Short mmCIF file of C-alpha atoms in Angstrom, two decimals:
data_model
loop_
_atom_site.label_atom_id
_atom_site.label_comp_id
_atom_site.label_asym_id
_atom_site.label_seq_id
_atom_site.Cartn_x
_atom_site.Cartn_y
_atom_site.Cartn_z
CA UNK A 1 0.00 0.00 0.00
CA UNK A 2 2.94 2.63 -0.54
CA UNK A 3 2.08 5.39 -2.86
CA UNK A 4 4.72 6.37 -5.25
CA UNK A 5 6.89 6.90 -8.49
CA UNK A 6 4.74 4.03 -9.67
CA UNK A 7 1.30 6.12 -10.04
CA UNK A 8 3.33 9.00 -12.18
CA UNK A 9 4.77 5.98 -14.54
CA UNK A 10 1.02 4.74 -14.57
CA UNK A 11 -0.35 7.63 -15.59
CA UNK A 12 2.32 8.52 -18.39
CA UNK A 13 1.98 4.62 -20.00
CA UNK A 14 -2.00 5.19 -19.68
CA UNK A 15 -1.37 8.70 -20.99
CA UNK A 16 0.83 7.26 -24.37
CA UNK A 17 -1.97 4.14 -24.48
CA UNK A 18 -4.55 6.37 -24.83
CA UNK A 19 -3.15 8.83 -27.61
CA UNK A 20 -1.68 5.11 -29.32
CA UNK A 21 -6.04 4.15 -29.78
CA UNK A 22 -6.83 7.08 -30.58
CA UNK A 23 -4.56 8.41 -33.47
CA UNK A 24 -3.90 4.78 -34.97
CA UNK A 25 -6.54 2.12 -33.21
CA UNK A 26 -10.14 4.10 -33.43
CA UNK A 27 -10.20 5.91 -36.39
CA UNK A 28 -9.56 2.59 -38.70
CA UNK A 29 -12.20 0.25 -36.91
CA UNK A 30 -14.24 3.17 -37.14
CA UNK A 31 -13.67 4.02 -40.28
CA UNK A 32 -14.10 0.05 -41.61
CA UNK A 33 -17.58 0.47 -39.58
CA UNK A 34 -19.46 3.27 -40.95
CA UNK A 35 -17.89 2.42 -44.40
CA UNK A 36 -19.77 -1.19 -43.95
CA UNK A 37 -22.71 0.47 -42.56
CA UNK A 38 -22.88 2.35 -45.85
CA UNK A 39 -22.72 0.12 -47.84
CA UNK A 40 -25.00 -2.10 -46.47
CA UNK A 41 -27.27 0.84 -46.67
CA UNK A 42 -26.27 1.45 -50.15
CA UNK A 43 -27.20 -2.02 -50.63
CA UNK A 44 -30.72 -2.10 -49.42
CA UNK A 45 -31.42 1.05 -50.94
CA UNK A 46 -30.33 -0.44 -54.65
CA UNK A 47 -32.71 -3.58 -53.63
CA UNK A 48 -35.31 -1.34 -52.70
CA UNK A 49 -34.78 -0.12 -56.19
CA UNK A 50 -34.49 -2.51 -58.03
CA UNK A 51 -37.55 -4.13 -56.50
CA UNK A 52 -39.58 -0.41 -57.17
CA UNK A 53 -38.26 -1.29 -61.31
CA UNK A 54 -38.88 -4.24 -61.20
CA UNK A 55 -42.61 -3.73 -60.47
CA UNK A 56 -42.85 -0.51 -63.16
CA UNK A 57 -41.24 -2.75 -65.25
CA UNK A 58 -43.54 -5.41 -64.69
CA UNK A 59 -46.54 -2.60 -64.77
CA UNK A 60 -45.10 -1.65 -68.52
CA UNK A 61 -45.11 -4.74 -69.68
CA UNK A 62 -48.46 -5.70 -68.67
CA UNK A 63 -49.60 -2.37 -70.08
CA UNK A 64 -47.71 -3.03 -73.45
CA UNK A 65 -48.77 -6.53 -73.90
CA UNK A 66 -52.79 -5.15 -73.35
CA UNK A 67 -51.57 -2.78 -76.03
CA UNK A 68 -50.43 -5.55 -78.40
CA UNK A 69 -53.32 -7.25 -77.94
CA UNK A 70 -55.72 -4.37 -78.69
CA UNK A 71 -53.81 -3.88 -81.45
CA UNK A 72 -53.80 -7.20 -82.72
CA UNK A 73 -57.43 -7.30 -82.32
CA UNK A 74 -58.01 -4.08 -84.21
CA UNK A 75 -55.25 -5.46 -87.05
CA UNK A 76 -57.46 -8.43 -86.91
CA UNK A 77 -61.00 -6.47 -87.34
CA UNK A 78 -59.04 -4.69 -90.04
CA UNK A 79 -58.14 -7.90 -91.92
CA UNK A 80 -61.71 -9.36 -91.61
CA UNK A 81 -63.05 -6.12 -92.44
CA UNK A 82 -60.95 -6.15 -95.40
CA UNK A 83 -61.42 -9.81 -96.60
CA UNK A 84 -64.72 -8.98 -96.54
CA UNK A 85 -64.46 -5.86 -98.78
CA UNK A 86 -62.43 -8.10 -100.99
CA UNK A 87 -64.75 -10.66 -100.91
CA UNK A 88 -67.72 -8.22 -101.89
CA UNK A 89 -66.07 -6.84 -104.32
CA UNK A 90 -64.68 -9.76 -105.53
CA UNK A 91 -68.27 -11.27 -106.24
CA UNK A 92 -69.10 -8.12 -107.65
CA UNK A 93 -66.65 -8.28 -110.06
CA UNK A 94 -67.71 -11.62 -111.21
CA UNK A 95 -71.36 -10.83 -111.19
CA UNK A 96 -70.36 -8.15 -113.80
CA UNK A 97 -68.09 -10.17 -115.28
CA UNK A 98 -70.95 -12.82 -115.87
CA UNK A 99 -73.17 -10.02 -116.68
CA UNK A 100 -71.18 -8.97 -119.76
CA UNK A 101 -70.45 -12.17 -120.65
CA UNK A 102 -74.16 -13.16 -121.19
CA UNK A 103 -74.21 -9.94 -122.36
CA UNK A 104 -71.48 -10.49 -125.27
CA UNK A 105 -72.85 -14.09 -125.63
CA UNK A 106 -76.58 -12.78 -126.23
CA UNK A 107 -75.20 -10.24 -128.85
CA UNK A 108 -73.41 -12.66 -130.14
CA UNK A 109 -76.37 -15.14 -130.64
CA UNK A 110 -78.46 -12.10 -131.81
CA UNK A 111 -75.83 -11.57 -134.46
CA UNK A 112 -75.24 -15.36 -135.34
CA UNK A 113 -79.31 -15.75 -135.49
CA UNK A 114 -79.99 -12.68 -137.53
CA UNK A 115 -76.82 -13.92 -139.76
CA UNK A 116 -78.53 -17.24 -140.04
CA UNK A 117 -81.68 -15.72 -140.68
CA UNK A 118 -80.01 -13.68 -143.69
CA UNK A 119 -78.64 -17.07 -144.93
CA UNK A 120 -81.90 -18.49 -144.41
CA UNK A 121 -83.41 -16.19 -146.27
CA UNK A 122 -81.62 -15.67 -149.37
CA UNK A 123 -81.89 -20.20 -149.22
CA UNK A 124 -85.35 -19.67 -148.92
CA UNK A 125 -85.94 -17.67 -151.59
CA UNK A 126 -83.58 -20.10 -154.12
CA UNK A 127 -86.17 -22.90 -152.67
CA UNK A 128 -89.04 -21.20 -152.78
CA UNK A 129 -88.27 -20.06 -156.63
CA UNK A 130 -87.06 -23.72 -157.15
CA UNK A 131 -90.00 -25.25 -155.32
CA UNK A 132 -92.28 -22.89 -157.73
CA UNK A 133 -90.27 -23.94 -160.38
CA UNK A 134 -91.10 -27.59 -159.56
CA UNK A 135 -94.41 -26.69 -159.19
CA UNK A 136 -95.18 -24.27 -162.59
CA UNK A 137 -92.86 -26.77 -164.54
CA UNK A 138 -91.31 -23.66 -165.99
CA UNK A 139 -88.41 -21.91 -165.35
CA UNK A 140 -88.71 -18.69 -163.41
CA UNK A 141 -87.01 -16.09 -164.61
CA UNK A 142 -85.53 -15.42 -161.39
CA UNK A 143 -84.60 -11.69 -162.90
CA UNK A 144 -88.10 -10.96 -163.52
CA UNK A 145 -89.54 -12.13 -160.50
CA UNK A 146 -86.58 -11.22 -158.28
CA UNK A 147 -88.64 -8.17 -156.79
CA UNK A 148 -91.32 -10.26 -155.35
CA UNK A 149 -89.26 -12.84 -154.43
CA UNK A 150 -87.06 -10.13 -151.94
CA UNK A 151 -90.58 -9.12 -151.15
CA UNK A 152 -91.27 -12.66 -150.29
CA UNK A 153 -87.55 -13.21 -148.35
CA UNK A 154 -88.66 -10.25 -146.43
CA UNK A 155 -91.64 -10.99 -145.30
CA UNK A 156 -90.51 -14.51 -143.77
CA UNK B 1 2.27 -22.46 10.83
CA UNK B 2 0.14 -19.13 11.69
CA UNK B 3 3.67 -17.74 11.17
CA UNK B 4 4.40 -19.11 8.05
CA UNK B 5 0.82 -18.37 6.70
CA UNK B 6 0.79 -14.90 7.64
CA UNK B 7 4.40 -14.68 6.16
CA UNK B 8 2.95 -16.46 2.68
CA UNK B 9 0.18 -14.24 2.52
CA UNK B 10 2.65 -10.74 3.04
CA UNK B 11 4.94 -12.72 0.47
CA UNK B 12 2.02 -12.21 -1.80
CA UNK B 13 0.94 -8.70 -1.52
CA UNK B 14 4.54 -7.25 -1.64
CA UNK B 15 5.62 -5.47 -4.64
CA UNK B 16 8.84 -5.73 -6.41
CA UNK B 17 10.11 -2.51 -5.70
CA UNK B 18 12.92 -0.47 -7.56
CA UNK B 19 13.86 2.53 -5.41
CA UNK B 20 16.13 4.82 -3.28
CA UNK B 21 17.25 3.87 0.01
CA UNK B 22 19.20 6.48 1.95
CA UNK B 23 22.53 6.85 3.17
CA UNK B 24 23.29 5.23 6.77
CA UNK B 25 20.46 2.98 6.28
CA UNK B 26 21.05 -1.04 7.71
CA UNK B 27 19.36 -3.44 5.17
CA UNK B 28 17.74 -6.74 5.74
CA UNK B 29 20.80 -8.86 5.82
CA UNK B 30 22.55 -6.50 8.21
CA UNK B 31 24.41 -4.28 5.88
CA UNK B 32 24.98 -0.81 6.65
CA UNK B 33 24.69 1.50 3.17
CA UNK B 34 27.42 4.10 2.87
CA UNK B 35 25.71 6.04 0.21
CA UNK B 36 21.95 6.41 -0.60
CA UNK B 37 21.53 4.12 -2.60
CA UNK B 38 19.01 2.73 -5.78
CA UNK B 39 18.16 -0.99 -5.03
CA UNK B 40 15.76 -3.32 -5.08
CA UNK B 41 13.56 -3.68 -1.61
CA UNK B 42 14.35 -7.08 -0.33
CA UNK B 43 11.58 -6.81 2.23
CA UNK B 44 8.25 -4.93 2.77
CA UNK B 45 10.00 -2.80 5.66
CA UNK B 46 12.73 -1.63 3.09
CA UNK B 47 10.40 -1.25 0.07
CA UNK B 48 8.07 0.73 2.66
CA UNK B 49 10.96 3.17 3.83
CA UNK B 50 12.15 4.03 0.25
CA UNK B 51 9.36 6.45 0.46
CA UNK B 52 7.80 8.17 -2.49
CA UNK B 53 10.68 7.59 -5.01
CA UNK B 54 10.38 4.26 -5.78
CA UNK B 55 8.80 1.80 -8.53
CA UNK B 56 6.82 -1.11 -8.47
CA UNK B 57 8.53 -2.82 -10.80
CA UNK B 58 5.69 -5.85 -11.29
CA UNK B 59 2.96 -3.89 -11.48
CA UNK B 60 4.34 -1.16 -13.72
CA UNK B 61 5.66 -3.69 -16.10
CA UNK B 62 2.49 -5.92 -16.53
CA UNK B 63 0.82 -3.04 -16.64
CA UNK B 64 2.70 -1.72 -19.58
CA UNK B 65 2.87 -5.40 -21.05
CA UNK B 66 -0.39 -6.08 -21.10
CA UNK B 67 -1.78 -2.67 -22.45
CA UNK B 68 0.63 -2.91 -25.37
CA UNK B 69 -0.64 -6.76 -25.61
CA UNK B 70 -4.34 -4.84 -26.04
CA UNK B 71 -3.10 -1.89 -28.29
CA UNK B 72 -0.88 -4.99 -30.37
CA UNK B 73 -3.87 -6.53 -31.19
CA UNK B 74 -6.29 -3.95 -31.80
CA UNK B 75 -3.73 -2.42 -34.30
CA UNK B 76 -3.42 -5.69 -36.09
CA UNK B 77 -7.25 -5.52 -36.68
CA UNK B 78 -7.43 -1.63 -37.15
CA UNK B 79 -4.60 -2.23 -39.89
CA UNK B 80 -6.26 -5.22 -41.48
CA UNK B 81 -9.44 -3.31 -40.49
CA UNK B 82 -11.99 -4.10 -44.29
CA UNK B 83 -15.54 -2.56 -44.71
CA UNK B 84 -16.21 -5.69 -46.39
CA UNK B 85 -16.70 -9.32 -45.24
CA UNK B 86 -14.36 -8.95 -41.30
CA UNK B 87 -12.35 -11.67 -40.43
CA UNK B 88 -12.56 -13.46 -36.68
CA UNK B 89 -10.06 -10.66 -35.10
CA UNK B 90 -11.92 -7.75 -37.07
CA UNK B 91 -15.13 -9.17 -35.70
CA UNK B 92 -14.08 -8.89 -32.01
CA UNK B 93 -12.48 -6.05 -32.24
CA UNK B 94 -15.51 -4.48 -33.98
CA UNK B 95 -17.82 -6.06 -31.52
CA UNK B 96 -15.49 -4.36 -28.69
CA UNK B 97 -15.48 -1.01 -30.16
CA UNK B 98 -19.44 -1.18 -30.91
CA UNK B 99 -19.76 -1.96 -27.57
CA UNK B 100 -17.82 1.17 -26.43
CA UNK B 101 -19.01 3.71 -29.10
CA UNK B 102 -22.70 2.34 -28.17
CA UNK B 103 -21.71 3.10 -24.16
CA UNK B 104 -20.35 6.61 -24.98
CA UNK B 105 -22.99 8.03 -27.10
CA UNK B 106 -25.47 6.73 -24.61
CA UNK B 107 -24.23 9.24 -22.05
CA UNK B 108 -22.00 11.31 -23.71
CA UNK B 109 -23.72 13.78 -26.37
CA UNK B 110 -21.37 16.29 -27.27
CA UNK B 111 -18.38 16.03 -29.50
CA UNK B 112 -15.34 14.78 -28.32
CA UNK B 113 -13.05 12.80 -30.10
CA UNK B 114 -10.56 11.42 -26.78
CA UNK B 115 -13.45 10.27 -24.81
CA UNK B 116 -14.80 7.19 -26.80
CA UNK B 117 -10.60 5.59 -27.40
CA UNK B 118 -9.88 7.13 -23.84
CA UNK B 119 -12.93 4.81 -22.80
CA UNK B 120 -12.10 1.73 -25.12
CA UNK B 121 -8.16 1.41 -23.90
CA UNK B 122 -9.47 1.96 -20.09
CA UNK B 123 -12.11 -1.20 -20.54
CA UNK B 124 -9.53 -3.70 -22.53
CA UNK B 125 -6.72 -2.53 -20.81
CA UNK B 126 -8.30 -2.58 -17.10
CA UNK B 127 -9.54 -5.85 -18.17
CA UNK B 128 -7.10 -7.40 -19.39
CA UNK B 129 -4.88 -6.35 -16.06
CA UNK B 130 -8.21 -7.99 -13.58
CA UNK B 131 -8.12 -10.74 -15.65
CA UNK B 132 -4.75 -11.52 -14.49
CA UNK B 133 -5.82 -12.18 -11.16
CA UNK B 134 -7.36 -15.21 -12.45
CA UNK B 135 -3.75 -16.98 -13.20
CA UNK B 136 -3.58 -19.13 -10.14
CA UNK B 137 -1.86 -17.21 -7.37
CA UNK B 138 1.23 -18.87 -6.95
CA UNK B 139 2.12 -19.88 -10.58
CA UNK B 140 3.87 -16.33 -11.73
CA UNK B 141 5.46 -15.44 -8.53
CA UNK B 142 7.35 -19.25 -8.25
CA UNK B 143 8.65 -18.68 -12.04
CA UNK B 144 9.97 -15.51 -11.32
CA UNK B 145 11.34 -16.80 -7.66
CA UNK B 146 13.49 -19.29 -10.02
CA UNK B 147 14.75 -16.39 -12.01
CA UNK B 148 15.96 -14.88 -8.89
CA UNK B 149 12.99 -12.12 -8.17
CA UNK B 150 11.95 -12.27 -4.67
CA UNK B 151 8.33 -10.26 -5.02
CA UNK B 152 5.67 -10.71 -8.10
CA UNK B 153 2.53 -9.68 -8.05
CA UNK B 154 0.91 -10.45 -11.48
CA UNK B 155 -2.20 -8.15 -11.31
CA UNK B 156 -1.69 -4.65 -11.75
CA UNK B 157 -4.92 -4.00 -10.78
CA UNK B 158 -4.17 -4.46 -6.97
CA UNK B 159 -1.86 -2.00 -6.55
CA UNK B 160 -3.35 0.40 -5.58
CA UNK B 161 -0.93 3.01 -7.46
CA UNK B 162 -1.95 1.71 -11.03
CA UNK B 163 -5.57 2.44 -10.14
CA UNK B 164 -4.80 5.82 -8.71
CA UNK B 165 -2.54 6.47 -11.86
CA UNK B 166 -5.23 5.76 -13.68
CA UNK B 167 -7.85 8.23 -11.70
CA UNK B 168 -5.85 10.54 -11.52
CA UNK B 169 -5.55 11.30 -15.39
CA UNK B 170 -9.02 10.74 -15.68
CA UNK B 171 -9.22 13.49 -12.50
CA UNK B 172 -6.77 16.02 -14.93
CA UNK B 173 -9.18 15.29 -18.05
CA UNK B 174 -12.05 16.20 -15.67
CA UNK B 175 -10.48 19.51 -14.60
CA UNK B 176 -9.14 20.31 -18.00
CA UNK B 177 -12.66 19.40 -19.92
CA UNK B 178 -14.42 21.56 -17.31
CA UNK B 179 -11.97 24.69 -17.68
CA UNK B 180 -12.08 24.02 -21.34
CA UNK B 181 -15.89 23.85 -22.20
CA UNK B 182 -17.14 26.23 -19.35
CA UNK B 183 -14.33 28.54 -18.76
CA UNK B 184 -12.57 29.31 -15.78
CA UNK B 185 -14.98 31.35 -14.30
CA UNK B 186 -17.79 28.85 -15.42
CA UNK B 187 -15.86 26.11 -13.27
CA UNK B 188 -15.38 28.13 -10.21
CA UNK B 189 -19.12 29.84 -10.49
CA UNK B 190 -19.86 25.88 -10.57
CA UNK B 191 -18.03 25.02 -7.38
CA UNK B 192 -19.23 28.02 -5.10
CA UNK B 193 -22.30 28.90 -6.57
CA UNK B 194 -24.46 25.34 -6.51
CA UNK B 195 -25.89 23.55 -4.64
CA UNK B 196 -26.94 26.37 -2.16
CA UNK B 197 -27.90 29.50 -4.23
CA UNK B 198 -29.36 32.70 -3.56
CA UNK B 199 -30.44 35.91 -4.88
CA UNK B 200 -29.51 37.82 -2.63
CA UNK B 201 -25.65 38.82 -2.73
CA UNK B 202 -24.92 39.09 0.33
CA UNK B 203 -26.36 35.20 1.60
CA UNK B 204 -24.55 34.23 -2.21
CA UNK B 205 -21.48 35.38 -0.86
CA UNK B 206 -21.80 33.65 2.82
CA UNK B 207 -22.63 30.39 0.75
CA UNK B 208 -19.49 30.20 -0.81
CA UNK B 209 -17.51 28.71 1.12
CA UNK B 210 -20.12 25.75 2.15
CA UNK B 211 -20.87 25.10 -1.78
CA UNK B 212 -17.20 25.24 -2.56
CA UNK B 213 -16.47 22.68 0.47
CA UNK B 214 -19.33 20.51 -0.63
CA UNK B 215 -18.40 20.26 -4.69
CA UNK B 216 -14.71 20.55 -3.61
CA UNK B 217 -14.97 17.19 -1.85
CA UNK B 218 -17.56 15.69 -4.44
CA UNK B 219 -15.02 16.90 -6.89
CA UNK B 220 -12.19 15.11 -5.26
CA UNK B 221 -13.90 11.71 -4.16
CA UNK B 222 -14.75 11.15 -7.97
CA UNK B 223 -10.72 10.35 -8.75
CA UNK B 224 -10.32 8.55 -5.32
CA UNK B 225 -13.42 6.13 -5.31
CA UNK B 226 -12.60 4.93 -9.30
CA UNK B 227 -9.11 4.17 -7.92
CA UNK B 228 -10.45 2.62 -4.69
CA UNK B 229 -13.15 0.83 -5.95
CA UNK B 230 -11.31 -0.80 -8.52
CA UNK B 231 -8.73 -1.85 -6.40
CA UNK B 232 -10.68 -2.95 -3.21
CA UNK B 233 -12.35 -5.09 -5.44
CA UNK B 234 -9.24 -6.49 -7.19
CA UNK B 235 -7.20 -6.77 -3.92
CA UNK B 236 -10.52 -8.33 -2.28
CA UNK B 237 -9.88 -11.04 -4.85
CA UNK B 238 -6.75 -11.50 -5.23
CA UNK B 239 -6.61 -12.05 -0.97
CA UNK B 240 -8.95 -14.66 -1.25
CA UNK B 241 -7.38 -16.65 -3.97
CA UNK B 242 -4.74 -16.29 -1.22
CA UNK B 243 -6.43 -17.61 1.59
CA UNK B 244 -7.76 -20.44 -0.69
CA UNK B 245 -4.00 -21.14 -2.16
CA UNK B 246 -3.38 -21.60 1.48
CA UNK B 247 -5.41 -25.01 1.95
CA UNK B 248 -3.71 -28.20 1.16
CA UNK B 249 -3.41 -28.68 -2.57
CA UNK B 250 -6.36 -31.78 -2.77
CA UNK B 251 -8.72 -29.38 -1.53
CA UNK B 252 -8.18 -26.27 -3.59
CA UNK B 253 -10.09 -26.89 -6.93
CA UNK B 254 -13.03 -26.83 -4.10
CA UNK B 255 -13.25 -22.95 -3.40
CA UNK B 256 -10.85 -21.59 -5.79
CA UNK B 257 -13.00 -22.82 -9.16
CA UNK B 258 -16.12 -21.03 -7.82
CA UNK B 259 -14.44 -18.34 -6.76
CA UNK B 260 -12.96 -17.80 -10.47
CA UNK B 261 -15.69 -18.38 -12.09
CA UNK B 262 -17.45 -15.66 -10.16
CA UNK B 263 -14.44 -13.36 -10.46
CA UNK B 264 -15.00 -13.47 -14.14
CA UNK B 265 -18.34 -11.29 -13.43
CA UNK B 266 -16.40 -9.28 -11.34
CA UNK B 267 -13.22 -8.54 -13.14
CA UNK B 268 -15.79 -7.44 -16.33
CA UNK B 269 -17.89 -5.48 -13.85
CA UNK B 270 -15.16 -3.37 -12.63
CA UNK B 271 -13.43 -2.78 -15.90
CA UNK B 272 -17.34 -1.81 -17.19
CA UNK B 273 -17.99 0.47 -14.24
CA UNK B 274 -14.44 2.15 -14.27
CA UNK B 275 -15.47 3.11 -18.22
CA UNK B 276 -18.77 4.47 -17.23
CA UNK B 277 -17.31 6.55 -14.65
CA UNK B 278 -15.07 7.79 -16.19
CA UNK B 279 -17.62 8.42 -19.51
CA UNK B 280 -19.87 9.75 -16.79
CA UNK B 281 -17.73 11.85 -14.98
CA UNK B 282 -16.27 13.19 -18.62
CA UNK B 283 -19.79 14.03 -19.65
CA UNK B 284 -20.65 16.19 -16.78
CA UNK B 285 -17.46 18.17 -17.05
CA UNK B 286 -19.02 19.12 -20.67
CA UNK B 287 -22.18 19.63 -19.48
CA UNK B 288 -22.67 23.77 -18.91
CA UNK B 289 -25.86 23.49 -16.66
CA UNK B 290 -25.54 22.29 -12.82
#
């Protein structure tokens, strides 16, 4: 229990011990510390992020894909709509295309018959002035009575 | 055997002591010295009657061994010290220095950058000293006996110098905090004018001197009970493991292993409670207000 010199030598290593932590123990560990806490709130602030993106992204590409799908369905309705026209007009075209088909065919038939009818005429008048012939015994003199036979072609 | 116990136990709680011994003076053995001289004590009465100037050799030295055993390691980790994944040291060092930084800004709110490593190097390095009483008692002291040194005693911590050392500084940072942050005529206003104030000059004045003898002596027990608590409670212990060293060896384990295992507790209480004080005591020399 003797008090002496040995408190003073105390007090000077406590003294250097101290100053030691605190200029070259503290400041590293405490540094290291705050730099981990950092980051580890750097960390959970990215997830936090990254989550928040995750569900706009998610959000978009809902929205986008209800998008495509309107637009598909209007692209669709287009088409149809479209096919239809085509269709319609399509038919049309062919009804008109029938239509002056029948059309040329009936002129054509008109123009065949009223040929053959010309044919048939002048034929019937060589008959009819050889079936008179036949029937007078004489000759006609198909010069003289060539006015009423044209008169007679005519008339048939 | 009384004799011989007695002796044992005195054995035990002398110091290795470096110091002067006068001129004239008859040592141990019979020897008259000549010349003052610087020896070591080679009993109590010598080491006793060298006075003030004198060392405890033991103490000073595992003091100083053991606090550069704590700054040693603690720089290891500080240097190796990574803000990414820590390593087993780095961990423990990190948990110790959490577990200061956590105590300081508890109680401590202002900004001071000595008090948190101040408080840190006081709790390891107190520690580390109390835990020294729990090397059995006679292990240290018979090495050293074969190397020829009569006195060892291992634990710092009972000597009652290393505490006071310690208080003492802590006492200086007290006195210099309080000068610095509330100026000189703060401190004094704050040792004469509290706890007995009153507006009335005159009574003010005739208060003085009971405020100044009440903080004075408030002021002064904080140094002295850190020192004595610490060391009551270290020398407390280390007297017991004594006692208990003194039974015959079969029966020992008995009362020494539950005496350890409680002076674990102990030697982390009083290394806590010497922090806090000091944190404590720190704190209200920054704090302006009484």
């Amino acid at each position: 229990m003797n008090i002496n010199l040995t408190m003073i030598g105390q007090a000077i290593a406590f003294f250097i011990f101290v100053v030691f932590c605190m200029k070259y123990v503290w400041p590293p560990i405490m540094a290291a510390l705050q730099e981990r806490q950092k980051k580890i709130a750097d960390g959970l602030a990215a997830s936090d992020r990254a989550a928040r993106d995750l569900e706009l992204a998610q959000e978009k590409s809902a929205q986008e894909l209800r998008e495509a799908k309107q637009q598909a369905a209007g692209l669709i309705e287009q088409a149809n709509k479209r096919a239809a026209q085509i269709v319609e007009a399509s038919k049309d075209d062919a009804r008109k295309e029938g239509q002056k088909l029948i059309e040329q065919a009936k002129a054509e038939i008109e123009q065949e018959r009223n040929q053959a009818r010309d044919a048939l005429r002048a034929e019937i008048a060589t008959i009819a002035v050889a079936g008179a012939e036949k029937i007078l015994e004489t000759s006609v003199d198909a010069s003289k009575h060539n006015e009423m036979l044209e008169k007679l072609a005519a008339e048939l | 055997m009384a004799g011989s116990a007695s002796e044992y136990i005195q054995h035990h709680l002398q110091n290795l002591t470096y110091g002067k011994l006068p001129a004239g003076y008859e040592r141990a053995d019979g020897t008259v010295l000549q010349d003052a001289t610087w020896t070591l004590a080679h009993t109590g009465r010598e080491a006793s009657d060298m006075g003030f100037w004198a060392l405890h050799i033991d103490s000073l030295g595992w003091a100083v061994a053991l606090g550069a055993l704590f700054l040693f390691i603690f720089r290891l980790a500080a240097k190796r010290a990574t803000s990414d994944q820590p390593g087993g040291l780095q961990n423990f060092v990190e948990v110790m220095v959490e577990f200061v930084d956590q105590s300081v800004k508890e109680t401590f709110h202002g900004k001071n950058k000595v008090i948190a490593p101040l408080s840190l190097t006081i709790f390891c390095w107190v520690f580390l000293m109390n835990l020294m009483d729990l090397v059995p008692v006679d292990f240290l002291p018979q090495l050293f006996h074969l190397m020829g040194l009569e006195y060892m005693k291992v634990v710092p911590t009972t000597d009652v110098n290393v505490t006071l050392g310690m208080s003492l500084s802590v006492f200086a940072l007290i006195i210099y905090y309080s000068l610095k942050v509330k100026g000189v005529g703060g401190f004094v206003g704050e040792l004469t004018l509290h706890p007995f104030s009153s507006d009335n000059l005159f009574l003010k004045i005739l208060l003085v001197p009971i405020n100044f003898l009440l903080e004075g002596v408030s002021l002064i027990a904080k140094p002295i009970s850190l020192a004595l608590r610490l060391f009551g409670n270290l020398y407390a212990g280390e007297l017991i493991f004594i006692l208990i060293a003194l039974l015959p060896f079969w029966a020992q384990w008995a009362l020494s292993v539950p005496w350890a295992i409680f002076h674990i507790l102990v030697i982390t209480l009083q290394a806590f409670i010497f922090m806090m004080l000091t944190i404590v005591y720190l704190s209200m020399a920054h704090e302006d207000s009484h």
